[in-house]
Amino acid sequence: MLAVRWLLSPVQTNPRSKPNVDSKGQLQMVFDDFLAANLQPLWDRAFNGTQHALEESSRVGHQLKKQNARVKHPVVIVPGFVTSALELWEGESCMKKNFRQRVWGSASMARTFFADRDCWQKHLQLHPQTGMDPDSIRVRSAQGFEAADNFIATYWVWSKLIENLADVGYDGTSMSMLSYDWRLGYEYLESRDGYFSKLKAAIETHHKTSGEKAVLVSHSMGGTVTYYFLQWVVTDAKHGGGGGGKDWVERHVHSFVNIAGTLLGVPKSIPALLSGELKDIAVLMPQIGDLLEQFFGRRVRKNLWNTWGSLYGMLPKGGDALWGSGADLGETSDSTPAVVWNNGTEGVCTSTSPTSIVDNTTPADEQATIDDEFTDEELELHIPASKQWSMKQTIDHLVRTGGGYGSRIESIFSFDSKQGWKERRSSANKRKHWHDPVASPLPHAPSLKMYCLYGTGLPTERSYFYQLSCDKVSAKDVDVDQTCIDDTEATCSNGTTASDGNPPESPYYIDVAAKSDVQNITSGVRFSDGDGSVPLLSLGYMCQKFAEPRSKHNPSGIKVFTRERMHDAEISLTDPGRGGPRSGEHVDILGNVGVMEDVVRIATGLDVEEKVDKDIIVSDLKNIVKRLDQHPSGGLKHAV
C-alpha cells in the first residue's frame, strides 16, 4: 500500500543519524508534493460523475446483477495487517488535541508523524512487556466499513469489493466489517477488546435475521485471525474458547473466503523483528529514502515493531519441515536457511565470536544451536552461533530475545507444530497453537466450503543475508534490558544509562551487497514466487493439503478450492499507482476482477458450483507440494 510502503520501506543509510529541522522540513515538502501528485487526482476522479458511470457499467457486480445475482448469504469481512485505521481515545499531552482522530490510516496520520515523530511512535507502540496498552494511552481500531475501505483518501483497500457487493443489493444490514487492532497478539484481541466475542455475535445476528449462514471474507493476516477464530469459537469457555460448541461453524458459516491469506506466515516478519527492516518489492518515492532513514531509522522501527505481538504471530509456521527443503525455490536441500550470515568463514567478529563458524554446507540438524559454544558474555550479546540459521533457529532467537516480551511471547504463541498437534483441544496450551494450521486442524463443519484466492507471479521475500556490524558489538550497543527503554534514567544491565530514552541499535543489518541471479538474490534478500508480500508456500500449500482425501488436517471433509490469479499488471489513468483489474499483488488482489466475481458469486449463490467450485492453478504449486512431500525430512508428515 502506498503510504504503508512509504513508511515501512527503509533504505540503507547511516542508522545513527538523527533528524534535524532541515530534514523534517524536506520531508514535509515531499509529503505535500506526494499529496498533490497522487491524492488530488484521485479526489478529482472520485467526484467525476461521467467517469463513475463508465466504471459502473464495467463493474463485475453490475454485470452479475444483470444475471439475477441477489443478496443471499450475509457477508462478514475481516481485514488484514495495517489496513484498518487506528483512532486515539486517550493520550499524553502531545497527542491530546487528536482525540478520536486517526493516528494510523489517514493523511492526518502522516502530518502527525512528521510534526512529532517521538509522540506518534509512543502512541503506536504497545507496552513492551505486556503487549497491551501503555499507561495513559489508548489507541483502538476504527469501526464500520470506513475503517478499511480506503487507507488514505481514495487509495482503496476494500472499497472496490464492497461496491461490487452493493451492486447486487448488499448494504449495512446484510454485510459487516469487523476491524480490529492489528498490532495485538491474537489472544489479546479477545482479552482486551472482546474481538472474537463480537465477531461471533455479528455472525450469529446475521444468521438469525437473514436465515442464512454467513460468508467470512478475510484478507492477508485476517486469514490467520479468522483461522484462530474458528478454533476459538468451538472450544469450551473453560478452556479459553468461545463456547459455541463443536458444531457452531457448521450451523453458522457457509464459506470461508481466504484472500491472500498468511496461513503459513510471512518471512518478511523476520527482518522487521530482527533488525527493524521491512523491505518491500515496490519501493515508492525513493527520493525520500535518505531523509526517511534519518527520521525513522532502523533503531526506531525495531523498537516500535517489536512491541506488536501480531508480527510474532505472522512468523513462518511449520518449521524446517516446510521451510527448510527449498521445494518452493526449485531446489532440493537438507538445510535451506532462513538467515545467512555474510561476515566471512573464519568468524563473524573475530574479537568476540567463536573461532569456528559453521560452514554453509552443514545440514541444519548438525549446526550449532544458538546457545552452543558461547560464553555467558557472548550469549548476552546474542551473536549468531552459526554461519546460517534454519527457520527454527531464527524463530527461536526472535522469541528468546525480541521486543522485551521475553518468555511472555511464548505464553500466547507457540511455533512447535509437532507439540501443538499432540495437544488436546481441552489442553490449556492448545490455544497457543490456534494460529497455526499445521498444529490445529479445520473445525468439524462438513458442509463448509473454503476458498483460497490469491495472486502469484511476483517476486516475494523468502530468506535473508545478514551482516553483524562488528563495531557495534559491545555490551552498550546490544543491551536489551527493557528498563533502558521504559525509563530514561534507569541503569541498564551493563551499567550504562539510556540517555535518549531509545533502545540500543541492533548490530544486525541486511547485507544489501549479497546478490545472485541464479538464486534470485537481490540486495540481501532471496525471492520466491508469491504475491509480493506472501510467498506461494504460505498462500497455497495448506489449501492443497486440506483438499486431499482423508486429510487429517480436514477431518470432516470440508471442500477446499484454490483459485490463483497470475499477476498481469497494466497502467490505468483512472486508477494511478495500482496494478489494474488483473493485478495479483497482495493488496491489489482485492480489486482483481476474477477475485471480485468469485466473492460476489459465493455470497449470492449464483452458479457457484459451475463457476467457482474448482481449482485454478497457474503457478508451480502442484510441483512444489509434490517436491516438499517427497522430501525425506519435509512436508506435513514431518511437521507434525
XYZ file of C-alpha atoms in Angstrom, residues 24-371:
348
model
C 11.853 17.401 8.765
C 11.088 20.365 6.547
C 12.190 18.487 3.460
C 10.058 15.503 4.452
C 7.035 17.754 4.874
C 7.645 19.294 1.448
C 7.948 15.868 -0.145
C 4.768 14.774 1.611
C 2.877 17.824 0.314
C 4.145 17.113 -3.203
C 3.047 13.492 -2.756
C -0.482 14.588 -1.825
C -0.714 16.934 -4.789
C 0.669 14.441 -7.286
C -1.086 11.302 -6.119
C -4.131 12.027 -3.992
C -5.616 15.125 -5.586
C -6.149 13.373 -8.938
C -7.909 10.580 -7.084
C -10.174 13.078 -5.331
C -10.969 14.694 -8.685
C -11.800 11.338 -10.191
C -13.994 10.400 -7.238
C -16.250 13.349 -7.937
C -16.315 12.937 -11.702
C -19.794 11.602 -12.383
C -19.176 10.717 -16.010
C -16.146 8.612 -15.198
C -18.039 6.903 -12.367
C -20.860 5.981 -14.735
C -18.404 4.375 -17.128
C -16.859 2.399 -14.277
C -20.269 1.253 -13.039
C -21.162 -0.327 -16.367
C -17.952 -2.368 -16.366
C -18.067 -3.482 -12.720
C -18.364 -7.188 -12.038
C -21.193 -6.621 -9.565
C -23.174 -4.584 -12.096
C -22.765 -7.320 -14.706
C -23.730 -10.105 -12.283
C -26.811 -8.154 -11.247
C -27.998 -8.479 -14.844
C -27.659 -12.239 -14.368
C -30.012 -12.029 -11.365
C -27.363 -12.121 -8.654
C -29.057 -11.006 -5.422
C -28.312 -10.930 -1.696
C -28.311 -14.368 -0.136
C -25.608 -15.089 2.438
C -24.648 -12.294 4.835
C -21.019 -11.227 4.395
C -18.643 -10.601 7.307
C -15.288 -9.017 6.422
C -12.093 -9.476 8.460
C -9.357 -7.075 7.251
C -5.603 -7.631 7.355
C -2.402 -6.240 8.798
C -2.076 -2.410 8.911
C -5.117 -1.853 6.661
C -7.554 -0.830 9.423
C -7.420 2.720 10.736
C -6.486 3.279 14.378
C -8.002 6.090 16.483
C -6.791 7.823 19.621
C -9.061 7.545 22.677
C -6.569 8.548 25.358
C -3.122 10.005 25.030
C -0.380 12.046 26.535
C -0.258 15.821 26.331
C 1.500 15.856 22.945
C -1.427 13.963 21.398
C -4.488 15.138 23.347
C -5.562 17.503 20.571
C -6.040 14.439 18.359
C -8.774 12.791 20.465
C -10.698 10.327 18.268
C -8.543 11.272 15.297
C -6.768 8.645 13.264
C -3.172 8.071 14.218
C -2.980 5.402 11.516
C -4.771 5.275 8.175
C -5.289 8.895 7.141
C -3.465 11.900 5.737
C -3.535 13.409 9.220
C -1.532 10.391 10.408
C 1.381 11.398 8.203
C 1.232 15.015 9.318
C 1.234 13.915 12.961
C 4.226 11.683 12.269
C 6.233 14.474 10.686
C 5.232 17.041 13.299
C 6.329 14.914 16.273
C 7.762 11.521 15.416
C 8.514 10.539 19.011
C 4.979 11.335 20.165
C 3.448 9.443 17.239
C 5.710 6.449 17.818
C 4.955 6.368 21.539
C 1.218 6.187 20.840
C 1.602 3.441 18.199
C 3.738 1.279 20.492
C 2.261 -1.312 22.765
C 3.698 -1.931 26.203
C 6.927 -3.874 25.573
C 6.417 -6.290 28.480
C 2.668 -6.871 28.435
C 1.823 -6.407 24.749
C -1.167 -4.303 25.828
C -1.815 -0.568 26.291
C 0.972 1.595 27.700
C -0.002 3.696 30.705
C -2.320 6.605 29.842
C -2.537 5.635 26.162
C -5.497 4.012 24.423
C -5.492 3.517 20.661
C -8.338 1.494 19.156
C -9.428 0.323 15.741
C -11.878 2.469 13.806
C -15.199 0.740 13.207
C -17.503 0.130 10.286
C -16.702 -0.037 6.584
C -14.808 3.248 6.845
C -12.176 1.508 8.972
C -10.617 -0.234 5.971
C -12.432 0.731 2.772
C -9.698 3.236 1.859
C -6.351 3.676 3.548
C -5.639 7.320 2.693
C -8.211 9.368 0.785
C -9.243 7.221 -2.194
C -6.356 4.771 -2.027
C -8.691 1.811 -1.942
C -8.344 -1.388 0.052
C -11.822 -2.947 0.438
C -13.908 -0.257 -1.264
C -13.999 -1.866 -4.722
C -15.193 -5.210 -3.373
C -17.752 -3.511 -1.121
C -19.074 -1.504 -4.071
C -19.417 -4.608 -6.227
C -21.342 -6.341 -3.452
C -23.543 -3.249 -3.163
C -24.309 -3.550 -6.888
C -26.213 -6.775 -6.189
C -28.023 -5.404 -3.144
C -25.672 -5.702 -0.168
C -25.600 -2.937 2.433
C -25.054 -2.466 6.154
C -27.924 -4.794 7.015
C -26.518 -7.758 5.091
C -22.799 -7.081 5.353
C -20.426 -6.108 8.175
C -16.766 -5.307 8.560
C -15.190 -6.416 11.846
C -11.985 -4.421 12.059
C -9.520 -4.907 14.916
C -6.315 -3.547 16.393
C -3.869 -5.346 14.109
C -0.926 -4.622 16.455
C -2.133 -7.016 19.160
C -1.232 -10.647 19.674
C -4.337 -12.650 18.783
C -5.152 -13.766 22.323
C -5.121 -10.129 23.429
C -7.678 -9.220 20.765
C -10.158 -11.082 22.923
C -8.868 -10.306 26.414
C -8.550 -6.556 25.780
C -11.209 -5.826 23.154
C -13.525 -8.857 23.178
C -12.968 -9.037 19.426
C -13.733 -12.708 18.866
C -16.871 -12.459 21.001
C -18.008 -9.537 18.842
C -17.200 -11.448 15.656
C -19.174 -14.435 16.930
C -22.128 -12.200 17.860
C -22.096 -10.471 14.460
C -22.212 -13.807 12.628
C -24.991 -15.117 14.882
C -27.013 -11.932 14.416
C -26.708 -12.059 10.631
C -27.705 -15.718 10.688
C -30.715 -15.019 12.880
C -32.007 -12.056 10.866
C -31.359 -13.497 7.397
C -31.940 -17.183 7.988
C -28.756 -17.895 6.043
C -25.269 -18.907 7.053
C -22.596 -16.226 6.773
C -19.710 -15.923 4.325
C -16.485 -14.968 6.115
C -14.191 -12.954 3.824
C -10.672 -12.245 5.074
C -7.536 -10.691 3.649
C -3.855 -11.218 4.479
C -3.315 -11.561 8.255
C -7.103 -11.534 8.527
C -6.951 -15.113 7.230
C -4.822 -16.134 10.210
C -7.087 -14.189 12.577
C -10.109 -15.983 11.079
C -8.419 -19.369 11.400
C -7.695 -18.558 15.052
C -11.364 -17.592 15.484
C -12.570 -20.899 14.004
C -10.506 -22.719 16.643
C -11.572 -20.372 19.453
C -15.290 -20.446 18.759
C -15.689 -24.236 19.026
C -13.571 -24.556 22.179
C -15.238 -24.648 25.589
C -15.150 -21.401 27.530
C -13.478 -23.165 30.445
C -10.537 -23.864 28.115
C -10.311 -20.269 26.908
C -12.596 -20.587 23.900
C -15.879 -19.065 22.764
C -18.058 -21.933 23.947
C -20.012 -22.215 20.705
C -19.941 -25.973 20.671
C -18.390 -28.412 18.224
C -20.999 -27.727 15.521
C -21.060 -23.901 15.767
C -19.182 -23.376 12.483
C -21.381 -25.930 10.726
C -24.508 -24.107 11.898
C -23.404 -20.530 11.232
C -20.769 -20.314 8.482
C -21.383 -21.137 4.835
C -17.930 -20.291 3.447
C -14.509 -19.093 4.500
C -13.078 -16.965 1.671
C -9.392 -16.589 2.415
C -7.916 -13.859 0.157
C -4.098 -13.639 0.057
C -4.051 -15.358 3.440
C -0.915 -15.731 5.552
C -1.767 -19.277 6.636
C 1.879 -20.337 6.995
C 3.146 -16.883 7.933
C 5.445 -14.456 6.120
C 9.260 -14.429 6.184
C 9.289 -10.629 5.967
C 8.285 -10.517 9.633
C 11.791 -11.825 10.411
C 13.809 -8.717 9.415
C 11.145 -6.468 10.902
C 11.700 -8.053 14.325
C 15.390 -8.868 13.994
C 16.714 -5.532 12.783
C 13.862 -3.123 12.127
C 13.945 -3.652 8.375
C 10.807 -4.264 6.364
C 11.755 -4.035 2.719
C 9.017 -4.047 0.084
C 9.197 -5.018 -3.546
C 7.598 -1.860 -4.887
C 9.546 0.845 -3.094
C 7.673 4.019 -3.887
C 9.042 7.528 -3.689
C 12.743 6.562 -3.477
C 13.723 10.228 -3.386
C 12.781 10.423 0.312
C 14.704 7.304 1.309
C 17.726 9.019 2.864
C 15.588 11.565 4.669
C 13.173 8.965 5.975
C 16.023 6.771 7.216
C 17.290 9.691 9.285
C 13.842 10.484 10.611
C 12.527 6.937 11.135
C 15.626 4.770 11.232
C 16.102 1.091 11.979
C 16.562 1.668 15.683
C 13.230 3.459 15.970
C 11.406 0.994 13.740
C 12.674 -2.052 15.601
C 11.625 -0.533 18.916
C 8.130 0.067 17.566
C 7.562 -3.179 15.684
C 8.902 -5.459 18.414
C 6.013 -4.377 20.647
C 3.452 -5.565 18.085
C 2.519 -9.118 19.029
C 0.882 -9.579 15.634
C 4.288 -9.629 13.931
C 5.275 -12.618 16.061
C 2.000 -14.253 15.043
C 2.999 -13.871 11.387
C 6.334 -15.647 11.732
C 6.520 -18.693 9.411
C 4.790 -21.829 10.653
C 5.634 -25.475 10.187
C 9.327 -25.087 10.954
C 12.150 -26.599 8.925
C 9.940 -29.422 7.619
C 8.099 -26.886 5.439
C 10.612 -24.059 5.045
C 13.928 -25.937 5.101
C 13.860 -28.095 1.973
C 13.820 -25.340 -0.640
C 10.984 -27.033 -2.527
C 9.429 -23.671 -3.382
C 12.806 -22.369 -4.561
C 13.215 -25.095 -7.160
C 15.959 -26.867 -5.245
C 16.362 -29.945 -3.100
C 18.229 -29.233 0.094
C 18.530 -30.512 3.619
C 19.105 -27.072 5.070
C 17.735 -24.138 3.126
C 18.435 -21.333 5.603
C 16.159 -18.526 6.698
C 19.133 -16.291 7.512
C 22.704 -16.481 6.174
C 25.459 -14.548 7.952
C 27.849 -12.985 5.486
C 30.764 -11.807 7.624
C 33.098 -14.475 6.293
C 34.022 -18.051 7.044
C 36.585 -17.576 9.817
C 34.377 -15.723 12.234
C 31.554 -13.207 12.440
C 33.525 -10.798 14.603
C 36.888 -12.301 15.433
C 37.277 -10.446 18.706
C 34.056 -11.750 20.212
C 32.893 -14.679 18.103
C 33.782 -18.347 18.396
C 36.869 -19.239 16.391
C 34.950 -21.727 14.306
C 31.798 -20.800 12.402
C 29.602 -23.495 10.901
C 30.003 -23.780 7.138
C 27.119 -23.105 4.735
C 27.103 -26.738 3.660
C 26.467 -28.103 7.140
C 22.957 -29.593 7.469
C 20.622 -27.682 9.773
C 20.279 -30.552 12.240
C 24.077 -30.648 12.695
C 24.535 -26.899 13.097
C 25.366 -25.384 16.440
C 22.297 -24.307 18.297
C 22.013 -20.706 19.369
C 23.457 -21.490 22.772
